Amino acid sequence: MLADNVEKVLITEEEIIERCTQLGKQISKDYADTYPVIIGLLKGSVPFMAELIKHIDIDCEIEFMAVSSYSGVESMGDVKIVKDLDRSIKGMHVLIVEDIVDTGKTLEKVKELLYSKGAASVKVVSLLDKPDRRIVDIEAEYVGFTIPNEFVIGFGLDFDQKYRNLPYVGVLKEECYK
Ligand code: 5GP
């Protein structure tokens, strides 16, 4: 079973749903007078995006983009756009949905790109934040949970493309990646 490879559960499904309820309320309030486009970064943001948007009760659109930055457990340092947006975001208020802010390099590049496409504003909601690892001076405006410097998997987060389907955030047993 998938769960046999999990050392410990850091954040349960119930805790994530509860936090998404709070974040959704706050986002609905903050974007009440706008018509935001909510952009999920594939593939890690998918479960978080799906849960979060259920709690956003204002008119909005959803879009997806794919960027690549990681291979295995370490950053490759480079960020590439793998799948671009399908629509223009000129003049629109953008909310990026991310799984985790680690070094901050991905967000820096994506924000830069979205502003260059004419976005009126670009903010970020991230399920997780790992501030100890930050290299770039960037913060998500909305954070689900701040976590210590551990490599986590589940609720969208992968190790070599696996474990995204775990319904919670956990730490992998060392023997699985050593
Ligand atoms: P950053 O550019 O902020 O260093 O990296 C962001 C991306 O790295 C995330 O979207 C995620 O895909 C990956 N990443 C960073 N930390 C972790 C982690 O602890 N676990 C997993 N599975 N991916 C991570």
XYZ file of C-alpha atoms and ligand atoms in Angstrom:
202
model
C 0.000 0.000 0.000
C 1.052 3.571 -0.739
C 0.751 4.549 2.938
C 3.368 1.917 3.911
C 6.066 4.220 2.485
C 4.998 7.185 4.624
C 7.175 7.889 7.673
C 4.679 10.304 9.248
C 1.606 12.346 8.427
C 2.289 16.077 8.794
C -1.101 17.525 7.828
C -4.331 15.528 7.714
C -7.047 15.768 5.065
C -9.445 17.260 7.648
C -6.933 19.988 8.529
C -6.441 20.818 4.837
C -10.192 21.071 4.193
C -10.642 23.282 7.270
C -7.806 25.580 6.137
C -9.207 25.739 2.578
C -12.531 26.895 4.055
C -10.768 29.779 5.837
C -8.599 30.692 2.828
C -11.603 30.568 0.498
C -13.540 32.968 2.727
C -10.615 35.404 2.899
C -9.993 35.258 -0.871
C -13.722 35.774 -1.593
C -13.631 38.882 0.599
C -10.396 40.279 -0.849
C -11.453 39.720 -4.480
C -15.141 40.625 -4.034
C -14.955 43.606 -6.396
C -12.845 41.932 -9.068
C -13.236 39.005 -11.444
C -10.040 37.061 -10.738
C -8.467 34.369 -12.850
C -7.204 31.607 -10.601
C -4.209 29.872 -12.168
C -3.137 26.462 -10.877
C 0.439 25.378 -11.476
C 0.350 21.791 -12.743
C 0.581 19.188 -11.487
C 1.164 19.718 -7.768
C -1.615 22.266 -7.205
C -4.465 20.085 -8.543
C -5.887 18.613 -5.278
C -5.410 21.920 -3.420
C -6.977 23.925 -6.252
C -9.948 21.522 -6.382
C -10.570 21.860 -2.641
C -9.898 25.599 -2.432
C -12.204 26.743 -5.245
C -15.165 24.999 -3.595
C -14.838 27.606 -0.833
C -14.495 30.655 -3.100
C -17.972 32.083 -3.628
C -17.420 34.928 -6.092
C -17.353 34.928 -9.901
C -13.941 33.808 -11.145
C -12.258 31.756 -13.858
C -9.803 28.931 -13.511
C -6.793 28.219 -15.701
C -3.746 25.986 -15.562
C -0.091 26.405 -16.423
C 2.780 23.956 -16.152
C 6.327 24.851 -15.249
C 9.131 22.459 -14.463
C 11.783 22.992 -11.857
C 12.381 19.831 -9.878
C 13.768 16.395 -10.546
C 13.851 13.966 -7.613
C 14.365 15.769 -4.305
C 16.647 18.630 -5.369
C 16.007 21.764 -7.408
C 17.532 21.930 -10.875
C 17.715 25.698 -10.423
C 16.018 26.418 -13.733
C 12.327 27.063 -14.389
C 10.785 26.234 -17.765
C 7.263 26.938 -19.042
C 5.957 23.549 -20.170
C 2.301 24.515 -20.746
C 1.291 28.132 -21.267
C -2.110 29.725 -20.586
C -4.972 29.260 -23.053
C -6.345 32.795 -22.651
C -5.207 36.393 -22.393
C -4.850 37.745 -18.854
C -4.318 41.352 -19.912
C -5.761 43.676 -17.253
C -6.904 40.768 -15.082
C -6.288 40.102 -11.416
C -4.434 36.820 -11.137
C -4.237 34.464 -8.196
C -1.618 31.741 -8.627
C -2.312 28.459 -6.835
C 0.869 26.634 -5.847
C 1.529 23.465 -3.846
C 4.610 24.694 -1.974
C 6.933 27.699 -1.908
C 10.432 26.373 -1.326
C 13.370 28.376 -2.758
C 10.860 30.801 -4.341
C 12.472 30.563 -7.788
C 9.397 29.109 -9.487
C 7.099 31.850 -8.205
C 9.537 34.600 -9.088
C 9.651 33.414 -12.716
C 5.921 32.769 -12.997
C 4.998 36.136 -11.482
C 7.415 37.864 -13.848
C 5.861 36.049 -16.806
C 2.277 36.866 -15.793
C 3.091 40.564 -15.339
C 4.765 40.546 -18.759
C 1.462 39.218 -20.153
C -0.268 42.332 -18.777
C -1.847 41.084 -15.532
C -3.205 43.933 -13.371
C -2.088 42.149 -10.207
C -0.523 38.807 -9.356
C -0.903 37.231 -5.929
C -0.176 33.741 -4.678
C -1.975 31.177 -2.563
C 0.181 28.222 -1.552
C -0.849 25.112 0.366
C 2.582 24.936 2.006
C 5.435 27.281 2.797
C 8.981 26.152 3.632
C 10.609 29.494 4.607
C 13.913 27.925 5.763
C 14.786 27.066 2.166
C 14.043 30.469 0.611
C 16.647 31.876 -1.801
C 14.512 34.503 -3.551
C 12.870 37.276 -1.512
C 9.253 36.339 -2.244
C 6.222 35.419 -0.107
C 2.812 33.993 -0.903
C -0.008 36.339 0.164
C -2.034 33.344 1.382
C -0.410 30.293 2.990
C -2.123 27.114 4.120
C 0.564 25.752 6.414
C 4.159 26.666 7.239
C 6.292 23.542 7.495
C 9.863 22.722 8.575
C 12.627 21.879 6.115
C 11.548 18.346 5.221
C 10.798 16.837 1.824
C 7.050 16.248 1.815
C 4.723 14.265 -0.426
C 0.971 13.858 -0.880
C -2.029 16.101 -1.593
C -0.479 16.898 -4.988
C 3.182 16.791 -4.015
C 5.242 14.062 -5.661
C 8.416 12.085 -5.421
C 9.371 11.133 -8.992
C 5.726 11.688 -10.028
C 4.344 9.315 -7.371
C 2.385 9.923 -4.137
C 0.390 12.913 -5.510
C -2.803 10.952 -4.803
C -2.226 10.582 -1.062
C -5.076 12.471 0.676
C -2.722 14.074 3.241
C 0.733 15.704 3.421
C 3.416 13.431 4.810
C 7.103 12.604 4.924
C 8.450 9.706 2.903
C 10.468 6.920 4.551
C 14.158 7.511 3.905
C 14.679 4.140 2.211
C 12.279 5.257 -0.549
C 14.593 7.943 -1.898
C 18.068 7.034 -0.652
P 10.765 26.500 -5.581
O 10.952 27.076 -6.955
O 10.007 27.364 -4.641
O 12.081 26.045 -5.008
O 10.031 25.142 -5.786
C 8.700 24.990 -5.942
C 8.386 23.610 -6.460
O 9.335 22.636 -5.990
C 7.072 23.156 -5.916
O 6.027 23.547 -6.757
C 7.243 21.655 -5.834
O 6.887 21.069 -7.055
C 8.726 21.438 -5.607
N 9.022 21.188 -4.177
C 9.618 22.006 -3.298
N 9.705 21.464 -2.067
C 9.123 20.248 -2.173
C 8.867 19.192 -1.228
O 9.159 19.228 -0.022
N 8.226 18.099 -1.728
C 7.857 17.977 -3.029
N 7.253 16.854 -3.381
N 8.076 18.956 -3.932
C 8.696 20.075 -3.508
